[in-house]
GROMACS .gro file of C-alpha atoms in nm:
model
  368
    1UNK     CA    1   1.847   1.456   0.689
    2UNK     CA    2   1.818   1.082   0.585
    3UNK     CA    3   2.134   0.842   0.688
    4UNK     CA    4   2.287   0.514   0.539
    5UNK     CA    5   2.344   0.196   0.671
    6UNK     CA    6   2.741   0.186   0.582
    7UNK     CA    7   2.831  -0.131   0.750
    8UNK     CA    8   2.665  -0.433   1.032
    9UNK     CA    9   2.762  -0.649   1.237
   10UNK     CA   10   2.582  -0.896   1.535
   11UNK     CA   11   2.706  -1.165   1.764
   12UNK     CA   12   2.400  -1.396   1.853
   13UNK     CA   13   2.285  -1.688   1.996
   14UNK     CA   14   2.257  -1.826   1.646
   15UNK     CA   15   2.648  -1.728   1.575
   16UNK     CA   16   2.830  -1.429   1.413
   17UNK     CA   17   2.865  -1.324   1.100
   18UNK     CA   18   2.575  -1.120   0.883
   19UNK     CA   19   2.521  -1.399   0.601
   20UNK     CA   20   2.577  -1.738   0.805
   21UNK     CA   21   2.304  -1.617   1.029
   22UNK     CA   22   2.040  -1.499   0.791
   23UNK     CA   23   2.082  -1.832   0.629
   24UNK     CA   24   2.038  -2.017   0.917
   25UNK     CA   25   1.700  -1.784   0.995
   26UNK     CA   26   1.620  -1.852   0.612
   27UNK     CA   27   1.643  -2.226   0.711
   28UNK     CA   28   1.403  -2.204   1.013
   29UNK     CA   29   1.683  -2.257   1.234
   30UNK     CA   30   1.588  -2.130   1.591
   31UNK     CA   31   1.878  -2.095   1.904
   32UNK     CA   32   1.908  -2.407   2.163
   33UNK     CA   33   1.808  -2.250   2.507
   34UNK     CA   34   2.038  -2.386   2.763
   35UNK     CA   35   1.907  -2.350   3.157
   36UNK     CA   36   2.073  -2.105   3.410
   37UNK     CA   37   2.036  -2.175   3.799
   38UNK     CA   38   2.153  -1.988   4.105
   39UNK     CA   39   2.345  -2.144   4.441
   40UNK     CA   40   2.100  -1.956   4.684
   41UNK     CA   41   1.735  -2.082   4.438
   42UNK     CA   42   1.582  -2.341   4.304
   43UNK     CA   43   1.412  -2.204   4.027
   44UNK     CA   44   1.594  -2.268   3.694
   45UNK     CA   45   1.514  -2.067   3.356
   46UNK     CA   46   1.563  -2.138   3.037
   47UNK     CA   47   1.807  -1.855   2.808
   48UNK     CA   48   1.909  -1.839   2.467
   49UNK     CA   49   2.331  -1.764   2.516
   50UNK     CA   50   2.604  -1.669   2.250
   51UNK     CA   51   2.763  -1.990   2.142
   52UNK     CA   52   3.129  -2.022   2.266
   53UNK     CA   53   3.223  -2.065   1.964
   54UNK     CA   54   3.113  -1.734   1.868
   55UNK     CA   55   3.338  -1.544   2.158
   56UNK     CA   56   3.685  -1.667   2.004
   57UNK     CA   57   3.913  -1.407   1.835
   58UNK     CA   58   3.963  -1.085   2.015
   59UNK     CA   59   4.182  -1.015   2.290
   60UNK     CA   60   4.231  -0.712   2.462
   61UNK     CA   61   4.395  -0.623   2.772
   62UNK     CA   62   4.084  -0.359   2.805
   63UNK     CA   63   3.837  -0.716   2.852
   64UNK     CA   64   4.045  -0.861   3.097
   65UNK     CA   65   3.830  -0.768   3.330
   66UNK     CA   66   3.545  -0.660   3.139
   67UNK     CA   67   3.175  -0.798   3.180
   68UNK     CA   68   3.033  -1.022   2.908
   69UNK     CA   69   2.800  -0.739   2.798
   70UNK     CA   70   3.156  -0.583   2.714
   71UNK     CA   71   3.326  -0.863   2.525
   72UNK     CA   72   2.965  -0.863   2.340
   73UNK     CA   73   3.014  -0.551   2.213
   74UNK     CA   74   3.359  -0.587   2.111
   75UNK     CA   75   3.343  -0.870   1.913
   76UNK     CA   76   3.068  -0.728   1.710
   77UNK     CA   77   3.197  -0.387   1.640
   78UNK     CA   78   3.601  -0.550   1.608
   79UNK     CA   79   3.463  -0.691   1.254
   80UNK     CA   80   3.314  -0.315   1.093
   81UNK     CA   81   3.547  -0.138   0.890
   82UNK     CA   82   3.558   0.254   1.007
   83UNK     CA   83   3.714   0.401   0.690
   84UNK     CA   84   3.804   0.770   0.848
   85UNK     CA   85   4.116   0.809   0.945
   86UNK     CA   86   4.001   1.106   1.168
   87UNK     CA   87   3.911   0.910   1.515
   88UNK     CA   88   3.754   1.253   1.631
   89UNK     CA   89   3.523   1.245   1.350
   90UNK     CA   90   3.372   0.950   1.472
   91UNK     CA   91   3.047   0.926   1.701
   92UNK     CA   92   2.973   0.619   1.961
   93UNK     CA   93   2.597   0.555   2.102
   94UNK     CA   94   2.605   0.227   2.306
   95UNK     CA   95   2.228   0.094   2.380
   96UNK     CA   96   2.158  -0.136   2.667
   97UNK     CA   97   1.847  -0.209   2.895
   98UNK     CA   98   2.027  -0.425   3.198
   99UNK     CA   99   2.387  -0.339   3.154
  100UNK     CA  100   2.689  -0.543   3.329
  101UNK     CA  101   2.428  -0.733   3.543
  102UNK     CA  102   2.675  -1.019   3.639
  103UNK     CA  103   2.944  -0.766   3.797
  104UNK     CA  104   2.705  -0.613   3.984
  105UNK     CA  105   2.563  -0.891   4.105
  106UNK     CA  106   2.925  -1.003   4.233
  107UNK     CA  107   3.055  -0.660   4.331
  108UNK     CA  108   2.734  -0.652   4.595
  109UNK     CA  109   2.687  -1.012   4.720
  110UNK     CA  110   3.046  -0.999   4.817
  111UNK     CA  111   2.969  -0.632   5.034
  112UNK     CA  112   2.688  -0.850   5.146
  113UNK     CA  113   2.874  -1.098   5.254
  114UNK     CA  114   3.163  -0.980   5.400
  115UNK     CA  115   3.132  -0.587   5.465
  116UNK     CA  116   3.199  -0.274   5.302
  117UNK     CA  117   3.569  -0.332   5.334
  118UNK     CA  118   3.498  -0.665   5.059
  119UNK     CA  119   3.424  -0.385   4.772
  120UNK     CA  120   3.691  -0.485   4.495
  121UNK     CA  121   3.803  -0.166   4.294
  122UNK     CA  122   3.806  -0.396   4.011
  123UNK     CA  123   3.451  -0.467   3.955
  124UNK     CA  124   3.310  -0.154   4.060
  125UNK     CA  125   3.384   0.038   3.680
  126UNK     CA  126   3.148  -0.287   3.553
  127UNK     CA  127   2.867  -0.182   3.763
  128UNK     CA  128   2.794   0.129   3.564
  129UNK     CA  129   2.582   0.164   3.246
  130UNK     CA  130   2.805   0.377   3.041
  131UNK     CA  131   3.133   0.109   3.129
  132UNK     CA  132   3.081  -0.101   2.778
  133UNK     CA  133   3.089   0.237   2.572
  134UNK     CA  134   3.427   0.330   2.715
  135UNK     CA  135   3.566   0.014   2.657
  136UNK     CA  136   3.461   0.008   2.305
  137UNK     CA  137   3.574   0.334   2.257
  138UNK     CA  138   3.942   0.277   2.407
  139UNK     CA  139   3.964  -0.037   2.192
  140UNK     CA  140   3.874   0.090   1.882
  141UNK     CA  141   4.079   0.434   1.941
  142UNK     CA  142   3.771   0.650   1.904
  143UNK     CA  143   3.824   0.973   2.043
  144UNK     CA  144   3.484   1.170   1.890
  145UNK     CA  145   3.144   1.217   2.127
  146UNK     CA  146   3.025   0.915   2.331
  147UNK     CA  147   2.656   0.868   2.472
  148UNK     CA  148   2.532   0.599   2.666
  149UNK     CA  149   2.150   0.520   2.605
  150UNK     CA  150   1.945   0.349   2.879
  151UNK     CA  151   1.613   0.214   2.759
  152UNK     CA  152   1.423  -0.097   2.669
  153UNK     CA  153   1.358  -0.281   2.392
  154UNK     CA  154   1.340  -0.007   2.168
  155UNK     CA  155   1.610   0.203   2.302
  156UNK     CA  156   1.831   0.062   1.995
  157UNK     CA  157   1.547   0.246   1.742
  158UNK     CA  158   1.580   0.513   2.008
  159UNK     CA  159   1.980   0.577   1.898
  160UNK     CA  160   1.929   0.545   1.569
  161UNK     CA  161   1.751   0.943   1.602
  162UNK     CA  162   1.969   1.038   1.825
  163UNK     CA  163   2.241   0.918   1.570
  164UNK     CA  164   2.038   1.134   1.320
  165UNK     CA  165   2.038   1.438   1.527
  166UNK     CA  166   2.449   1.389   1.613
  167UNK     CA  167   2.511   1.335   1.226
  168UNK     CA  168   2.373   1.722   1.149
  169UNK     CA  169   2.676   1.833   1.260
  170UNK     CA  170   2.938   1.821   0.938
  171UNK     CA  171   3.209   1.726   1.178
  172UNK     CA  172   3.131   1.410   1.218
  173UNK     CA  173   3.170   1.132   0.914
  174UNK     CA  174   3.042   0.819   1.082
  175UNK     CA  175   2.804   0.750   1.377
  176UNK     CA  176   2.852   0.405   1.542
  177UNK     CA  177   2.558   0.267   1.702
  178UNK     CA  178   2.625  -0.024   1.916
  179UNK     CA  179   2.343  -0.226   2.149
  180UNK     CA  180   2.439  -0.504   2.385
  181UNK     CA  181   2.286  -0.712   2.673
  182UNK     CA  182   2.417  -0.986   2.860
  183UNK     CA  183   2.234  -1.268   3.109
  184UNK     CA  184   2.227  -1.349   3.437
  185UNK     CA  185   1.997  -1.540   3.673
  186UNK     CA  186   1.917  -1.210   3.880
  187UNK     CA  187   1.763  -1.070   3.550
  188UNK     CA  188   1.540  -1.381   3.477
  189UNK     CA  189   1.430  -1.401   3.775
  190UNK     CA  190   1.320  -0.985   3.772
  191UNK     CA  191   1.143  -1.054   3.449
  192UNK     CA  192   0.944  -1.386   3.592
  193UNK     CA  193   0.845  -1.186   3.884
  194UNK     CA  194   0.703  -0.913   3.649
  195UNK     CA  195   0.499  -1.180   3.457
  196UNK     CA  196   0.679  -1.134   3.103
  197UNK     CA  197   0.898  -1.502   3.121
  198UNK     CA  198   0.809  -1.839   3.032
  199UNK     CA  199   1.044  -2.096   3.170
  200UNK     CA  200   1.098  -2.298   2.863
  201UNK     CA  201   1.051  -2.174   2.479
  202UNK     CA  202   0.944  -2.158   2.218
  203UNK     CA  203   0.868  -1.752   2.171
  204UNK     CA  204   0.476  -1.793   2.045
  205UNK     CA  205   0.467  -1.470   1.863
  206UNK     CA  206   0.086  -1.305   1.814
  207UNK     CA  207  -0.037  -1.573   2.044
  208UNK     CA  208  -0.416  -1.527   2.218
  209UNK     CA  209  -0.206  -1.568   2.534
  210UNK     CA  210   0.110  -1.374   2.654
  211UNK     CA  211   0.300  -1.673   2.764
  212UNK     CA  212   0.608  -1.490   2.779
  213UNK     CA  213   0.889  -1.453   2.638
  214UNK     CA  214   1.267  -1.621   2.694
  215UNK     CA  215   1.579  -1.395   2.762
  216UNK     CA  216   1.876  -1.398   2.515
  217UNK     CA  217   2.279  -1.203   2.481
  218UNK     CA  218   2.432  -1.056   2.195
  219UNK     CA  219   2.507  -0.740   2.023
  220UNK     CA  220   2.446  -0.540   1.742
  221UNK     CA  221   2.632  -0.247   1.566
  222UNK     CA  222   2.543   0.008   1.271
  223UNK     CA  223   2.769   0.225   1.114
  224UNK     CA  224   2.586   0.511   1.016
  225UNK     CA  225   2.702   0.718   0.704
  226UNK     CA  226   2.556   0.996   0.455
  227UNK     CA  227   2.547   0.788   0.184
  228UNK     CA  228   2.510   0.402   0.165
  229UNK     CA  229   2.306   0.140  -0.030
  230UNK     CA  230   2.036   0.105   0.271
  231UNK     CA  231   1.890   0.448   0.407
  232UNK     CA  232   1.730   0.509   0.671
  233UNK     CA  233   1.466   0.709   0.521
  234UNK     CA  234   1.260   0.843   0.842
  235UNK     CA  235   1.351   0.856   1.169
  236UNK     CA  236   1.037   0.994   1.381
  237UNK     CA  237   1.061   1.078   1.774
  238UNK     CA  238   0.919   0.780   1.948
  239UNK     CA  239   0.695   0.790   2.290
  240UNK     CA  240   0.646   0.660   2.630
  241UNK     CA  241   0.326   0.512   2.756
  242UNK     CA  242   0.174   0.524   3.116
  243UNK     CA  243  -0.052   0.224   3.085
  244UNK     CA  244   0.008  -0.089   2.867
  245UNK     CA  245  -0.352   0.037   2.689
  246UNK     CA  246  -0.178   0.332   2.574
  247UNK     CA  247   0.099   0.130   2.349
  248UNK     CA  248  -0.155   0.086   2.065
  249UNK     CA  249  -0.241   0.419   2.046
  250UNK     CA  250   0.143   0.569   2.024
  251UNK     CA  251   0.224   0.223   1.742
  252UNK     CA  252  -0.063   0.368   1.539
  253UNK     CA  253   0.079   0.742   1.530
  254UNK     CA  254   0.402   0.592   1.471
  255UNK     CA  255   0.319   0.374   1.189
  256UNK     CA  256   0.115   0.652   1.002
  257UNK     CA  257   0.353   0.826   1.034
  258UNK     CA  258   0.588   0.595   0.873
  259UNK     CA  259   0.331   0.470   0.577
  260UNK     CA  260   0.295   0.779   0.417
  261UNK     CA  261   0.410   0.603   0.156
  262UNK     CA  262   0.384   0.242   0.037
  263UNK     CA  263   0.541  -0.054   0.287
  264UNK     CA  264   0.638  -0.360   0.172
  265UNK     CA  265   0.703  -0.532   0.513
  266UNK     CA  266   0.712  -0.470   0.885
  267UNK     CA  267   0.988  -0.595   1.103
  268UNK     CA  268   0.867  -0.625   1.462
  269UNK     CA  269   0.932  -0.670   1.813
  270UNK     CA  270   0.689  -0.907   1.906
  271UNK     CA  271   0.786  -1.130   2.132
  272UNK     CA  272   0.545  -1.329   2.364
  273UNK     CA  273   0.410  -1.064   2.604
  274UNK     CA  274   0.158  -0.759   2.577
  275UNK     CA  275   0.393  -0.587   2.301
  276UNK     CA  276   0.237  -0.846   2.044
  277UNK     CA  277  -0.106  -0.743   2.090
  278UNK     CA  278  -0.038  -0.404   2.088
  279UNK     CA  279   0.162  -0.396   1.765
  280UNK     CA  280  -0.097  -0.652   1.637
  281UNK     CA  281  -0.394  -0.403   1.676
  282UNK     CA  282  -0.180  -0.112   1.525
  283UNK     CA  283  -0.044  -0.288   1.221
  284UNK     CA  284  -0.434  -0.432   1.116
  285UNK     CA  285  -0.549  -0.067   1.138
  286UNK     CA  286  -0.262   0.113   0.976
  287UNK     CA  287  -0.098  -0.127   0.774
  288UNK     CA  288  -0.304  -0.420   0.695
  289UNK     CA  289  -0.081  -0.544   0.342
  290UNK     CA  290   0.207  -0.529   0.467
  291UNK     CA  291   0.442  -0.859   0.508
  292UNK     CA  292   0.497  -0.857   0.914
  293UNK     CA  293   0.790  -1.072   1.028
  294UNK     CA  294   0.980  -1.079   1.393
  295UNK     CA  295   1.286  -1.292   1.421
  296UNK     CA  296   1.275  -1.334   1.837
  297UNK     CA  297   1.101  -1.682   1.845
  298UNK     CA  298   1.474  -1.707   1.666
  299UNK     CA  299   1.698  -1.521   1.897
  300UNK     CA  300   1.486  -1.479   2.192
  301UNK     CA  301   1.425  -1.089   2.371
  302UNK     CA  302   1.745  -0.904   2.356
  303UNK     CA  303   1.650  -0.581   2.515
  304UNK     CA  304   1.921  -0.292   2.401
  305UNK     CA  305   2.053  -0.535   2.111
  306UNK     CA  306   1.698  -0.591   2.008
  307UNK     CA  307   1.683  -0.284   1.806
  308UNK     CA  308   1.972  -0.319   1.634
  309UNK     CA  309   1.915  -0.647   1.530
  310UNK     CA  310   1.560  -0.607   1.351
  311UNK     CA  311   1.755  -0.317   1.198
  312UNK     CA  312   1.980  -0.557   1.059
  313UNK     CA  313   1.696  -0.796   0.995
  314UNK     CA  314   1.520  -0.584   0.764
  315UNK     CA  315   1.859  -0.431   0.593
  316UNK     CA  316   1.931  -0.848   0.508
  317UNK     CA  317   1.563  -0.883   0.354
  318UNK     CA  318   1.582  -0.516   0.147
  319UNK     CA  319   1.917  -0.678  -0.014
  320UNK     CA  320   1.849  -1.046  -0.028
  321UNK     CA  321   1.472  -0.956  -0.109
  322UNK     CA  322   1.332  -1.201   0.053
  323UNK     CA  323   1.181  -1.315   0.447
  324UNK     CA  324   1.274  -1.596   0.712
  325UNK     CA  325   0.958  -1.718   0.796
  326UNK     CA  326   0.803  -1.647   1.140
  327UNK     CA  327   0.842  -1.928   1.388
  328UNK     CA  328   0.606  -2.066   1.648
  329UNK     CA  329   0.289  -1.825   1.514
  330UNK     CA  330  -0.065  -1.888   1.487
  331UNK     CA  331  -0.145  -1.889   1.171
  332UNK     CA  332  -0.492  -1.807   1.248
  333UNK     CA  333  -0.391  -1.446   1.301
  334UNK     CA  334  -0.506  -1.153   1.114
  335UNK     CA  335  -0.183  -1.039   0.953
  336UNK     CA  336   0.029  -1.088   0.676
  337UNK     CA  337   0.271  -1.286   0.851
  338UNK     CA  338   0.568  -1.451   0.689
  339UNK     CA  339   0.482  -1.822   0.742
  340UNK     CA  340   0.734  -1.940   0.542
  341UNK     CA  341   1.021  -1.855   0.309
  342UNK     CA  342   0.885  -1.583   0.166
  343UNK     CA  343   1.038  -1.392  -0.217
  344UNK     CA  344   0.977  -0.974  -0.212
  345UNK     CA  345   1.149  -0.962  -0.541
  346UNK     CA  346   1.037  -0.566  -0.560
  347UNK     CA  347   1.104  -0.438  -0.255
  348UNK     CA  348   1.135  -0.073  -0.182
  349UNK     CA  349   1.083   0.034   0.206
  350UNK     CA  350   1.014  -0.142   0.515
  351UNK     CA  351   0.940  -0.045   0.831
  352UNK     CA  352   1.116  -0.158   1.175
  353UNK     CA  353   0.912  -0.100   1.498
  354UNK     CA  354   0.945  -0.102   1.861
  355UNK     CA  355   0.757  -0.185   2.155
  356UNK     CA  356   0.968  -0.236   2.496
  357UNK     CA  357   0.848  -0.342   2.806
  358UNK     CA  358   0.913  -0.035   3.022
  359UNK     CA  359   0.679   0.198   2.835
  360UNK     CA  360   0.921   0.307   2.545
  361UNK     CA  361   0.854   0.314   2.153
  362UNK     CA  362   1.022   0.397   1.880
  363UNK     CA  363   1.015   0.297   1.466
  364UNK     CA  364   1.193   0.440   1.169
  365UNK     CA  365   1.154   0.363   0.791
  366UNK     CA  366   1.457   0.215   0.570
  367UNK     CA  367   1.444   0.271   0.162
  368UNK     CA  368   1.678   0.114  -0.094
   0.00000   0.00000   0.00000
């Protein structure tokens, strides 16, 4: 069974809103990384955040308390129109790699600090993964199955199949898939010390050298319906890999099996580490013609909204036919990459694939 994309919506560090953003992508625009320190370290990193400007206009008393990976989530999903009137006939998947980070962060330092008895009842519901789905849920009166997907980068191409698998049952109408991430100094810090940061951008896509990549926040939501102008055409299982080596091999099985028939471009997750090399090698052997264009030298690594977003991504090009170009890549590399503007003005299918850090693919095929 095939799905369609029946509505989008993203909060990023380039803004809100589906249009104003692919514009500003359209224009080369890139987010301004601002630095984030710690009181107990001196080392400073550099992080593309949501504007502040883009976080005005919901209230709730549910995000009174909540994490930002919460009010992320919210504002994206407060914007998508949910046309059943049946709140039971409506399925949640929320996608995240870190979760509430912040809150955790607080909830122990202060145990730390002052003893058990210092545990606030407050923050501990923001410590767990599956917190942001509830809230989203309560807010939007949802009252139908609710998952909770912990993954990687790919863990938002992940839900989309799961989405596929909930939808076979006929008493559901929509599926909403939702992936958010928010930043904290504890998390840069984790990724520097497992060699995938650089302290300052730009995202170098395809590079001869991993330099890294640079952390961002945000969300992204799908609505997921049986009938819609964008379908997602295939869906495959994705894999895991033991050894970084092993990514090519499982982006080349996923890819055939995606380009059974012809491609016209290739969104993907490169983003300044060993995922770029892998999805290099795999898209020269498999597809070689194919346009090839990743928007995180724009928005920076996202981790459970990543997904999402290069969903959205290549939704926006099937319907505008046309390509943002590629920032910050060497030109001197061996694929189709979309240096500049670039016009599909017969576009049929594209691909989206996905290469996380912690050993997870996934890709799936969209048609209009």
């Amino acid at each position: 069974m095939s799905l369609a994309i029946a509505g989008m919506g993203w909060v990023t560090p380039l803004g809100t809103g589906i249009d104003s953003v692919w514009e500003r992508l359209l224009q080369s625009d890139e987010a301004s990384a601002t630095t984030i320190s710690e009181e107990f370290a001196d080392r400073v990193y550099s992080v593309f955040r949501v504007p502040d400007s883009a976080l005005k206009g919901i209230s709730h008393p549910r995000l009174r308390r909540a994490s930002a990976i919460s009010r992320f989530a919210a504002l994206e999903s407060a914007g998508l129109k949910l046309e059943s009137q049946n709140a039971e006939r409506i399925a949640l998947i929320f996608a995240t790699s870190n979760g509430g980070v912040s809150y955790t962060k607080r909830f122990y330092h202060e145990i730390v600090s002052t003893g058990v008895q210092a545990a606030s009842p407050l923050l501990f519901p923001e410590t767990v993964f599956n917190a942001p789905a509830s809230h989203l849920a309560a807010m939007l009166g949802m009252t139908g199955a609710t998952y909770t997907l912990v993954g990687d980068g790919a863990v938002g191409l992940a839900a989309i199949t799961m989405a596929e698998e909930l939808m076979a049952n006929e008493s559901l109408d929509y599926c909403l898939v939702v992936g958010s991430e928010e930043i904290d100094w504890l998390l840069c810090d984790a990724y520097r010390r497992w060699r995938f940061l650089r302290l300052a951008p730009p995202i170098e896509p395809f590079s001869n050298q991993n330099r890294g990549m640079i952390l961002s926040e945000g969300a992204g939501a799908i609505v997921l319906a049986r009938d819609g102008l964008v379908t997602i055409e295939r869906a495959p299982p994705g894999g895991y890999f033991n050894r970084r080596a092993e990514a090519e091999t499982i982006l080349r099985r996923i890819l055939g099996d995606l380009s059974q028939i012809e491609i016209d471009f290739v969104i993907s997750s490169a983003n300044g580490t060993f995922v770029d090399h892998a999805e290099l090698q795999a898209l020269q052997e498999v597809v070689p013609n194919a346009l090839v264009y990743t928007g995180k030298p724009a928005f920076g690594e996202s981790g459970g909204a990543a997904g999402l977003w290069q969903i959205i991504l290549a939704a926006q090009a099937l319907h505008s036919k046309e390509l943002p170009p590629v920032l910050h890549a060497d030109q001197s590399v061996r694929l189709r990459l979309s240096l500049s503007r670039t016009p599909v003005p017969s576009v049929r299918r594209a691909i989206v694939l996905g290469c996380g850090l912690n050993q997870q693919t996934a890709g799936l095929r969209l048609a209009v």
